[in-house]
Amino acid sequence: MERSLRAARVATYVYFVLYGTLLGTWVVHIPAIEERVGISHAALGGLLVVLGLGAFVGMRVAGPLTDRLGTRTVVPAGGVLCGATLFLPGLAHDPWTLAGALLVFGLCNGCLDVSMNAHAVHVEKAYGRPVMSGFHATFSVGGVLAALAGAAAAGAGLPPVAAMAAMGAVGVVIALATARALLPAAPAVENADREVGTGTSPAAGGGGATGRVWLLAVLALMVMLCEGAANDWSALHLRDVMGASAGAAAFAYGTFAAAMTLGRLLADRFAARFGSLAILRHGAALAAVGITLVTLGPWMWAVFAGWALFGLGLSGCVPQLFSAAGHADPSAAGANVSRVAGLGYVGMLAGPAVIGWLTHVVALDHAFVLLILLCVTTAVGAGVLRTGPDRGRECEMAATTH
């Protein structure tokens, strides 16, 4: 059993890297596809909303399917579909065909995203300790691989559709080859409240669990809205507000992303020791301090430190929310993860737009006050992770520690 469980954990890492690589392959070829289709940046922004809409629908469909058919079926199917549809945007010749390609690709992305997170919950449950954050950290590895592959393809003179088709074909092979290592079914329900650090139990099922999951989804929306805002506005803030050069401004996002990756690599150990409630509450509070430093910092080094603290604080929040949703009701892990992931994805897409709208009214650094408020609200609302079993485990932990 230990060997098969380790294999399932490795397989989950592989699917997270695969997802990051396939999505990153589309991202690195956006400029070339935009030029081929002949659209403006504004039109591209609207088409990216279509991608997000497809992903949201895919998440909502894949959740119940994962619970009904099992992760061993839906995860590889999602990986195969993502790989098989990756080349479609490269074929687009006008905005309408690009919109259709992005809608289909987004649907497949949503299926893989939710199903692999549901499987990650099953693996975490079987391990009896937090492992979710490590999976999310490896998603970033896929983005790095996609960037390297994209640079190599451009250097070799490959057109985007050829490079995307080649990467997609590799993705299909990997998705099929890794499927055998996945867990055949969710662990037994009676193991659901072991020391996973999520503070949930099977007894939380029914209407109470559903309401709690939607509260988790609202927190995910707030956290991922903050993350989306940082992705698109960190470099612009450093350039427009702090007067940095384009090269220096790029390091703002790099600092944020590096801190987030590092935090996710460490978050599982801290969650095992202090509980997921502490990770969410203190992480959101640290993020609030970081974005406050960004907003008020008078010196460049202070702003860089603020973006680092913002990324470090946010890093462990989403994995804890996904994990808690999956453990809330073991029989509906996929559906619950899809609720949290879907609403969180809406926040990720809305973040850049919301900050953009606010800049029509106030200065960019003043618009970041919204992010401070969202982080503080998340820290205050982190108690939704706490249940009776969680309190008991914390007392037991304190007794063994002291």
Short mmCIF file of C-alpha atoms in Angstrom, two decimals:
data_model
loop_
_atom_site.label_atom_id
_atom_site.label_comp_id
_atom_site.label_asym_id
_atom_site.label_seq_id
_atom_site.Cartn_x
_atom_site.Cartn_y
_atom_site.Cartn_z
CA MET A 1 0.00 0.00 0.00
CA GLU A 2 2.84 2.41 0.86
CA ARG A 3 4.42 1.91 -2.55
CA SER A 4 1.16 2.49 -4.40
CA LEU A 5 0.45 5.59 -2.29
CA ARG A 6 3.87 7.04 -3.05
CA ALA A 7 3.29 6.31 -6.73
CA ALA A 8 -0.06 8.10 -6.57
CA ARG A 9 1.59 11.11 -4.97
CA VAL A 10 4.27 11.22 -7.67
CA ALA A 11 1.58 10.88 -10.33
CA THR A 12 -0.27 13.85 -8.84
CA TYR A 13 2.91 15.90 -9.03
CA VAL A 14 3.23 14.89 -12.69
CA TYR A 15 -0.31 16.03 -13.52
CA PHE A 16 0.21 19.40 -11.80
CA VAL A 17 3.44 19.93 -13.75
CA LEU A 18 1.66 18.81 -16.92
CA TYR A 19 -1.18 21.26 -16.35
CA GLY A 20 1.25 24.12 -15.74
CA THR A 21 3.22 23.19 -18.86
CA LEU A 22 0.20 22.97 -21.17
CA LEU A 23 -1.33 26.22 -19.91
CA GLY A 24 2.08 27.90 -19.99
CA THR A 25 2.60 26.80 -23.60
CA TRP A 26 -0.50 28.72 -24.61
CA VAL A 27 0.65 31.76 -22.59
CA VAL A 28 4.13 31.96 -24.14
CA HIS A 29 2.63 31.85 -27.66
CA ILE A 30 0.00 34.55 -27.03
CA PRO A 31 2.02 37.35 -28.74
CA ALA A 32 2.52 35.32 -31.92
CA ILE A 33 -1.12 34.22 -32.04
CA GLU A 34 -2.31 37.78 -31.40
CA GLU A 35 -0.23 38.95 -34.36
CA ARG A 36 -1.45 36.11 -36.59
CA VAL A 37 -5.11 36.81 -35.84
CA GLY A 38 -4.58 40.57 -36.13
CA ILE A 39 -6.31 41.76 -32.95
CA SER A 40 -5.60 44.52 -30.45
CA HIS A 41 -4.61 44.06 -26.82
CA ALA A 42 -8.12 45.10 -25.81
CA ALA A 43 -9.69 42.46 -28.06
CA LEU A 44 -7.30 39.85 -26.69
CA GLY A 45 -8.39 40.75 -23.17
CA GLY A 46 -11.99 40.03 -24.10
CA LEU A 47 -11.04 36.70 -25.65
CA LEU A 48 -9.18 35.69 -22.50
CA VAL A 49 -12.48 36.08 -20.68
CA VAL A 50 -13.85 33.41 -23.04
CA LEU A 51 -11.00 31.12 -21.95
CA GLY A 52 -11.94 31.77 -18.32
CA LEU A 53 -15.60 31.14 -19.01
CA GLY A 54 -14.76 27.79 -20.60
CA ALA A 55 -12.59 26.86 -17.62
CA PHE A 56 -15.35 27.79 -15.18
CA VAL A 57 -17.90 25.63 -17.02
CA GLY A 58 -15.39 22.78 -17.24
CA MET A 59 -14.83 22.93 -13.50
CA ARG A 60 -18.53 22.82 -12.73
CA VAL A 61 -19.01 19.82 -15.05
CA ALA A 62 -15.91 17.91 -13.96
CA GLY A 63 -16.64 18.04 -10.22
CA PRO A 64 -19.73 15.78 -10.19
CA LEU A 65 -18.20 13.61 -12.94
CA THR A 66 -15.13 13.04 -10.79
CA ASP A 67 -17.30 11.93 -7.86
CA ARG A 68 -19.31 9.61 -10.10
CA LEU A 69 -16.60 8.10 -12.31
CA GLY A 70 -13.55 8.43 -10.06
CA THR A 71 -10.35 10.43 -10.39
CA ARG A 72 -8.52 7.58 -12.13
CA THR A 73 -10.91 8.06 -15.07
CA VAL A 74 -11.44 11.83 -15.13
CA VAL A 75 -7.88 13.03 -14.40
CA PRO A 76 -6.20 11.30 -17.36
CA ALA A 77 -9.19 12.16 -19.56
CA GLY A 78 -8.73 15.83 -18.64
CA GLY A 79 -5.00 15.60 -19.37
CA VAL A 80 -5.61 13.98 -22.76
CA LEU A 81 -8.24 16.58 -23.69
CA CYS A 82 -5.96 19.45 -22.68
CA GLY A 83 -3.11 18.06 -24.74
CA ALA A 84 -5.32 17.28 -27.72
CA THR A 85 -6.85 20.77 -27.84
CA LEU A 86 -3.71 22.81 -27.10
CA PHE A 87 -2.96 23.40 -30.79
CA LEU A 88 -6.41 24.82 -31.61
CA PRO A 89 -5.60 28.48 -30.78
CA GLY A 90 -2.60 28.21 -33.10
CA LEU A 91 -4.95 27.40 -36.00
CA ALA A 92 -7.16 30.44 -35.44
CA HIS A 93 -7.28 32.97 -38.29
CA ASP A 94 -9.81 35.48 -36.94
CA PRO A 95 -11.28 36.52 -33.56
CA TRP A 96 -14.26 34.15 -33.88
CA THR A 97 -12.19 31.03 -34.49
CA LEU A 98 -9.82 32.05 -31.69
CA ALA A 99 -12.78 32.51 -29.34
CA GLY A 100 -14.06 29.02 -30.20
CA ALA A 101 -10.61 27.50 -29.73
CA LEU A 102 -10.15 29.19 -26.36
CA LEU A 103 -13.60 28.13 -25.19
CA VAL A 104 -12.84 24.47 -25.96
CA PHE A 105 -9.33 24.64 -24.49
CA GLY A 106 -10.70 26.37 -21.39
CA LEU A 107 -13.32 23.65 -20.89
CA CYS A 108 -10.61 20.99 -20.96
CA ASN A 109 -8.42 23.00 -18.60
CA GLY A 110 -11.24 23.26 -16.09
CA CYS A 111 -11.79 19.49 -16.20
CA LEU A 112 -8.13 18.75 -15.49
CA ASP A 113 -7.83 21.43 -12.82
CA VAL A 114 -10.72 20.20 -10.68
CA SER A 115 -10.15 16.47 -11.13
CA MET A 116 -6.43 16.59 -10.27
CA ASN A 117 -7.17 18.72 -7.20
CA ALA A 118 -9.82 16.19 -6.14
CA HIS A 119 -7.24 13.41 -6.53
CA ALA A 120 -4.76 15.49 -4.52
CA VAL A 121 -7.35 15.60 -1.73
CA HIS A 122 -7.64 11.78 -1.83
CA VAL A 123 -3.84 11.44 -1.66
CA GLU A 124 -3.66 13.87 1.24
CA LYS A 125 -6.41 11.97 3.04
CA ALA A 126 -4.55 8.69 2.60
CA TYR A 127 -1.29 10.23 3.86
CA GLY A 128 -3.03 11.64 6.92
CA ARG A 129 -0.99 14.86 6.76
CA PRO A 130 -0.94 18.03 4.62
CA VAL A 131 0.59 17.59 1.15
CA MET A 132 -1.65 19.86 -0.96
CA SER A 133 0.60 22.93 -1.05
CA GLY A 134 3.45 20.91 -2.54
CA PHE A 135 1.26 19.93 -5.46
CA HIS A 136 0.37 23.55 -6.15
CA ALA A 137 4.06 24.52 -6.01
CA THR A 138 4.88 22.13 -8.87
CA PHE A 139 2.35 23.89 -11.11
CA SER A 140 4.89 26.73 -11.32
CA VAL A 141 7.53 24.26 -12.47
CA GLY A 142 5.34 23.53 -15.49
CA GLY A 143 5.30 27.23 -16.35
CA VAL A 144 9.10 27.32 -16.33
CA LEU A 145 9.25 24.26 -18.60
CA ALA A 146 6.78 25.87 -20.99
CA ALA A 147 8.88 29.03 -21.16
CA LEU A 148 12.04 27.06 -21.92
CA ALA A 149 10.28 24.95 -24.56
CA GLY A 150 8.74 28.06 -26.12
CA ALA A 151 12.12 29.77 -26.34
CA ALA A 152 13.62 26.67 -27.96
CA ALA A 153 10.77 26.43 -30.47
CA ALA A 154 11.13 30.11 -31.38
CA GLY A 155 14.87 29.67 -31.80
CA ALA A 156 14.27 26.72 -34.12
CA GLY A 157 11.81 28.76 -36.19
CA LEU A 158 8.80 26.54 -35.44
CA PRO A 159 5.40 28.18 -36.01
CA PRO A 160 3.21 28.37 -32.89
CA VAL A 161 0.76 25.71 -34.10
CA ALA A 162 3.59 23.19 -34.63
CA ALA A 163 5.17 23.89 -31.25
CA MET A 164 1.80 23.69 -29.48
CA ALA A 165 0.84 20.49 -31.30
CA ALA A 166 4.15 18.87 -30.35
CA MET A 167 3.79 19.84 -26.69
CA GLY A 168 0.17 18.70 -26.72
CA ALA A 169 1.15 15.30 -28.12
CA VAL A 170 3.75 14.88 -25.39
CA GLY A 171 1.09 15.86 -22.87
CA VAL A 172 -1.32 13.21 -24.14
CA VAL A 173 1.35 10.52 -23.80
CA ILE A 174 2.27 11.63 -20.27
CA ALA A 175 -1.39 11.80 -19.19
CA LEU A 176 -2.02 8.23 -20.40
CA ALA A 177 1.25 6.80 -19.08
CA THR A 178 0.74 8.24 -15.60
CA ALA A 179 -2.89 7.16 -15.20
CA ARG A 180 -2.12 3.69 -13.80
CA ALA A 181 -0.45 5.17 -10.73
CA LEU A 182 -3.53 7.14 -9.64
CA LEU A 183 -5.60 5.96 -6.70
CA PRO A 184 -8.49 3.76 -7.86
CA ALA A 185 -10.95 5.37 -5.43
CA ALA A 186 -11.16 7.78 -2.55
CA PRO A 187 -9.85 6.48 0.81
CA ALA A 188 -12.42 5.11 3.20
CA VAL A 189 -14.69 7.68 4.79
CA GLU A 190 -13.72 6.67 8.31
CA ASN A 191 -10.19 7.98 7.65
CA ALA A 192 -11.41 11.41 6.57
CA ASP A 193 -10.78 13.17 9.86
CA ARG A 194 -7.24 11.92 10.42
CA GLU A 195 -4.49 14.45 11.00
CA VAL A 196 -4.73 16.18 7.68
CA GLY A 197 -4.83 19.60 9.23
CA THR A 198 -8.02 20.65 7.45
CA GLY A 199 -10.29 20.43 10.43
CA THR A 200 -13.13 18.63 8.62
CA SER A 201 -14.92 15.36 9.07
CA PRO A 202 -17.42 13.20 7.25
CA ALA A 203 -20.01 14.18 9.76
CA ALA A 204 -20.03 17.56 8.17
CA GLY A 205 -21.95 16.29 5.20
CA GLY A 206 -25.34 17.51 4.03
CA GLY A 207 -26.58 21.04 3.91
CA GLY A 208 -24.14 22.26 6.57
CA ALA A 209 -21.20 21.04 4.54
CA THR A 210 -22.55 22.68 1.39
CA GLY A 211 -22.96 26.04 3.11
CA ARG A 212 -19.48 25.79 4.58
CA VAL A 213 -18.04 24.96 1.16
CA TRP A 214 -19.59 28.09 -0.31
CA LEU A 215 -17.97 30.12 2.48
CA LEU A 216 -14.66 28.54 1.52
CA ALA A 217 -15.40 29.46 -2.10
CA VAL A 218 -15.96 33.11 -1.15
CA LEU A 219 -12.61 33.15 0.66
CA ALA A 220 -11.00 31.57 -2.40
CA LEU A 221 -12.51 34.29 -4.58
CA MET A 222 -10.97 36.99 -2.38
CA VAL A 223 -7.55 35.34 -2.18
CA MET A 224 -7.35 34.57 -5.89
CA LEU A 225 -8.58 38.08 -6.77
CA CYS A 226 -5.53 39.36 -4.87
CA GLU A 227 -3.29 36.92 -6.72
CA GLY A 228 -4.72 37.91 -10.10
CA ALA A 229 -4.23 41.60 -9.32
CA ALA A 230 -0.59 40.98 -8.43
CA ASN A 231 -0.01 39.04 -11.64
CA ASP A 232 -1.09 41.93 -13.86
CA TRP A 233 -0.41 45.07 -11.84
CA SER A 234 2.81 44.48 -9.86
CA ALA A 235 5.18 45.46 -12.68
CA LEU A 236 2.97 48.37 -13.77
CA HIS A 237 2.90 49.67 -10.19
CA LEU A 238 6.68 49.71 -9.95
CA ARG A 239 7.00 51.46 -13.33
CA ASP A 240 4.18 54.00 -13.08
CA VAL A 241 4.13 54.77 -9.35
CA MET A 242 7.74 54.21 -8.32
CA GLY A 243 9.28 55.32 -11.62
CA ALA A 244 11.33 52.15 -12.12
CA SER A 245 12.75 51.11 -15.47
CA ALA A 246 10.99 48.39 -17.45
CA GLY A 247 13.67 45.88 -16.48
CA ALA A 248 13.46 46.67 -12.78
CA ALA A 249 9.66 46.69 -12.89
CA ALA A 250 9.63 43.13 -14.24
CA PHE A 251 11.32 41.98 -11.05
CA ALA A 252 8.25 43.01 -9.04
CA TYR A 253 6.22 40.11 -10.42
CA GLY A 254 9.29 37.85 -10.27
CA THR A 255 9.67 38.63 -6.58
CA PHE A 256 5.99 37.92 -5.93
CA ALA A 257 6.02 34.64 -7.92
CA ALA A 258 9.27 33.38 -6.37
CA ALA A 259 7.99 34.08 -2.85
CA MET A 260 4.72 32.32 -3.62
CA THR A 261 6.51 29.22 -4.96
CA LEU A 262 8.82 29.10 -1.93
CA GLY A 263 5.88 29.50 0.42
CA ARG A 264 3.99 26.62 -1.17
CA LEU A 265 7.03 24.38 -0.87
CA LEU A 266 7.13 25.07 2.88
CA ALA A 267 3.41 25.39 3.67
CA ASP A 268 2.72 21.66 4.11
CA ARG A 269 5.26 21.37 6.93
CA PHE A 270 3.80 24.39 8.72
CA ALA A 271 0.24 23.12 8.18
CA ALA A 272 1.19 19.76 9.70
CA ARG A 273 2.64 21.48 12.75
CA PHE A 274 0.25 24.40 13.29
CA GLY A 275 -2.88 23.44 11.31
CA SER A 276 -4.40 24.83 8.13
CA LEU A 277 -6.34 27.44 10.09
CA ALA A 278 -3.07 29.07 11.15
CA ILE A 279 -1.74 28.97 7.58
CA LEU A 280 -4.83 30.72 6.21
CA ARG A 281 -5.20 33.28 9.02
CA HIS A 282 -1.56 34.25 9.45
CA GLY A 283 -0.87 33.96 5.73
CA ALA A 284 -3.66 36.38 4.87
CA ALA A 285 -2.50 38.72 7.63
CA LEU A 286 1.07 38.60 6.29
CA ALA A 287 -0.26 39.32 2.79
CA ALA A 288 -2.14 42.34 4.18
CA VAL A 289 1.11 43.63 5.69
CA GLY A 290 2.89 43.06 2.39
CA ILE A 291 0.40 44.88 0.17
CA THR A 292 0.22 47.71 2.74
CA LEU A 293 3.98 48.07 2.39
CA VAL A 294 3.56 48.14 -1.39
CA THR A 295 0.88 50.82 -1.12
CA LEU A 296 2.68 53.07 1.37
CA GLY A 297 6.35 52.17 0.84
CA PRO A 298 8.35 55.28 -0.11
CA TRP A 299 11.44 53.36 -1.26
CA MET A 300 11.98 50.81 -4.00
CA TRP A 301 13.40 48.17 -1.65
CA ALA A 302 10.34 48.50 0.59
CA VAL A 303 8.02 47.86 -2.38
CA PHE A 304 9.99 44.78 -3.41
CA ALA A 305 9.83 43.52 0.17
CA GLY A 306 6.09 44.18 0.15
CA TRP A 307 5.51 42.11 -3.00
CA ALA A 308 7.61 39.31 -1.51
CA LEU A 309 5.55 39.30 1.71
CA PHE A 310 2.34 39.48 -0.33
CA GLY A 311 3.32 36.37 -2.34
CA LEU A 312 4.59 34.51 0.72
CA GLY A 313 1.41 35.24 2.65
CA LEU A 314 -0.96 34.23 -0.15
CA SER A 315 1.03 31.12 -1.08
CA GLY A 316 -0.53 28.69 1.37
CA CYS A 317 -4.07 30.06 1.39
CA VAL A 318 -5.59 28.53 -1.74
CA PRO A 319 -4.25 24.99 -1.11
CA GLN A 320 -5.79 25.03 2.39
CA LEU A 321 -9.16 26.12 0.98
CA PHE A 322 -9.12 23.48 -1.76
CA SER A 323 -8.12 20.83 0.75
CA ALA A 324 -10.82 21.83 3.24
CA ALA A 325 -13.46 21.73 0.49
CA GLY A 326 -12.40 18.25 -0.58
CA HIS A 327 -12.50 16.93 2.98
CA ALA A 328 -15.82 18.55 3.89
CA ASP A 329 -17.76 15.62 2.40
CA PRO A 330 -15.66 12.71 1.08
CA SER A 331 -18.52 11.48 -1.12
CA ALA A 332 -18.66 14.82 -2.97
CA ALA A 333 -15.01 15.88 -3.00
CA GLY A 334 -15.00 16.65 -6.72
CA ALA A 335 -18.16 18.74 -6.64
CA ASN A 336 -16.98 20.69 -3.58
CA VAL A 337 -13.54 21.36 -5.05
CA SER A 338 -15.23 22.54 -8.26
CA ARG A 339 -17.28 25.07 -6.27
CA VAL A 340 -14.24 26.52 -4.55
CA ALA A 341 -12.00 26.38 -7.62
CA GLY A 342 -14.70 27.82 -9.89
CA LEU A 343 -15.48 30.83 -7.73
CA GLY A 344 -11.78 31.30 -7.02
CA TYR A 345 -11.08 31.32 -10.75
CA VAL A 346 -13.68 34.07 -11.16
CA GLY A 347 -11.68 36.07 -8.63
CA MET A 348 -8.43 35.40 -10.49
CA LEU A 349 -9.97 36.76 -13.70
CA ALA A 350 -11.73 39.65 -12.00
CA GLY A 351 -8.71 40.88 -10.03
CA PRO A 352 -6.91 42.70 -12.85
CA ALA A 353 -10.17 44.16 -14.17
CA VAL A 354 -11.37 45.39 -10.77
CA ILE A 355 -8.08 47.18 -10.10
CA GLY A 356 -8.22 48.60 -13.63
CA TRP A 357 -11.70 50.00 -13.02
CA LEU A 358 -10.61 51.53 -9.72
CA THR A 359 -7.73 53.35 -11.42
CA HIS A 360 -10.35 55.45 -13.26
CA VAL A 361 -11.34 56.84 -9.87
CA VAL A 362 -8.18 56.74 -7.73
CA ALA A 363 -4.43 56.31 -8.22
CA LEU A 364 -3.09 52.78 -8.73
CA ASP A 365 -1.43 52.57 -5.32
CA HIS A 366 -4.68 53.72 -3.67
CA ALA A 367 -6.59 51.02 -5.58
CA PHE A 368 -4.49 48.44 -3.73
CA VAL A 369 -6.39 49.36 -0.54
CA LEU A 370 -9.05 46.94 -1.82
CA LEU A 371 -6.49 44.13 -1.66
CA ILE A 372 -5.65 45.07 1.93
CA LEU A 373 -9.32 44.85 2.87
CA LEU A 374 -9.73 41.46 1.16
CA CYS A 375 -6.69 40.02 2.95
CA VAL A 376 -7.91 41.29 6.33
CA THR A 377 -11.38 39.87 5.66
CA THR A 378 -9.84 36.50 4.78
CA ALA A 379 -7.81 36.48 7.98
CA VAL A 380 -10.92 37.25 10.03
CA GLY A 381 -12.98 34.63 8.17
CA ALA A 382 -10.35 31.90 8.45
CA GLY A 383 -12.28 30.38 11.34
CA VAL A 384 -14.48 28.60 8.80
CA LEU A 385 -11.70 26.00 8.67
CA ARG A 386 -12.14 25.20 12.36
CA THR A 387 -14.45 22.39 13.49
CA GLY A 388 -14.78 20.31 16.63
CA PRO A 389 -12.23 17.67 15.56
CA ASP A 390 -9.81 20.45 14.66
CA ARG A 391 -10.01 21.95 18.13
CA GLY A 392 -9.38 18.54 19.65
CA ARG A 393 -6.37 17.97 17.41
CA GLU A 394 -4.94 21.37 18.33
CA CYS A 395 -5.22 20.53 22.03
CA GLU A 396 -3.53 17.18 21.43
CA MET A 397 -0.77 18.91 19.44
CA ALA A 398 -0.20 21.39 22.21
CA ALA A 399 0.02 18.58 24.75
CA THR A 400 2.61 16.64 22.74
CA THR A 401 4.61 19.78 21.91
CA HIS A 402 4.88 20.96 25.50
#
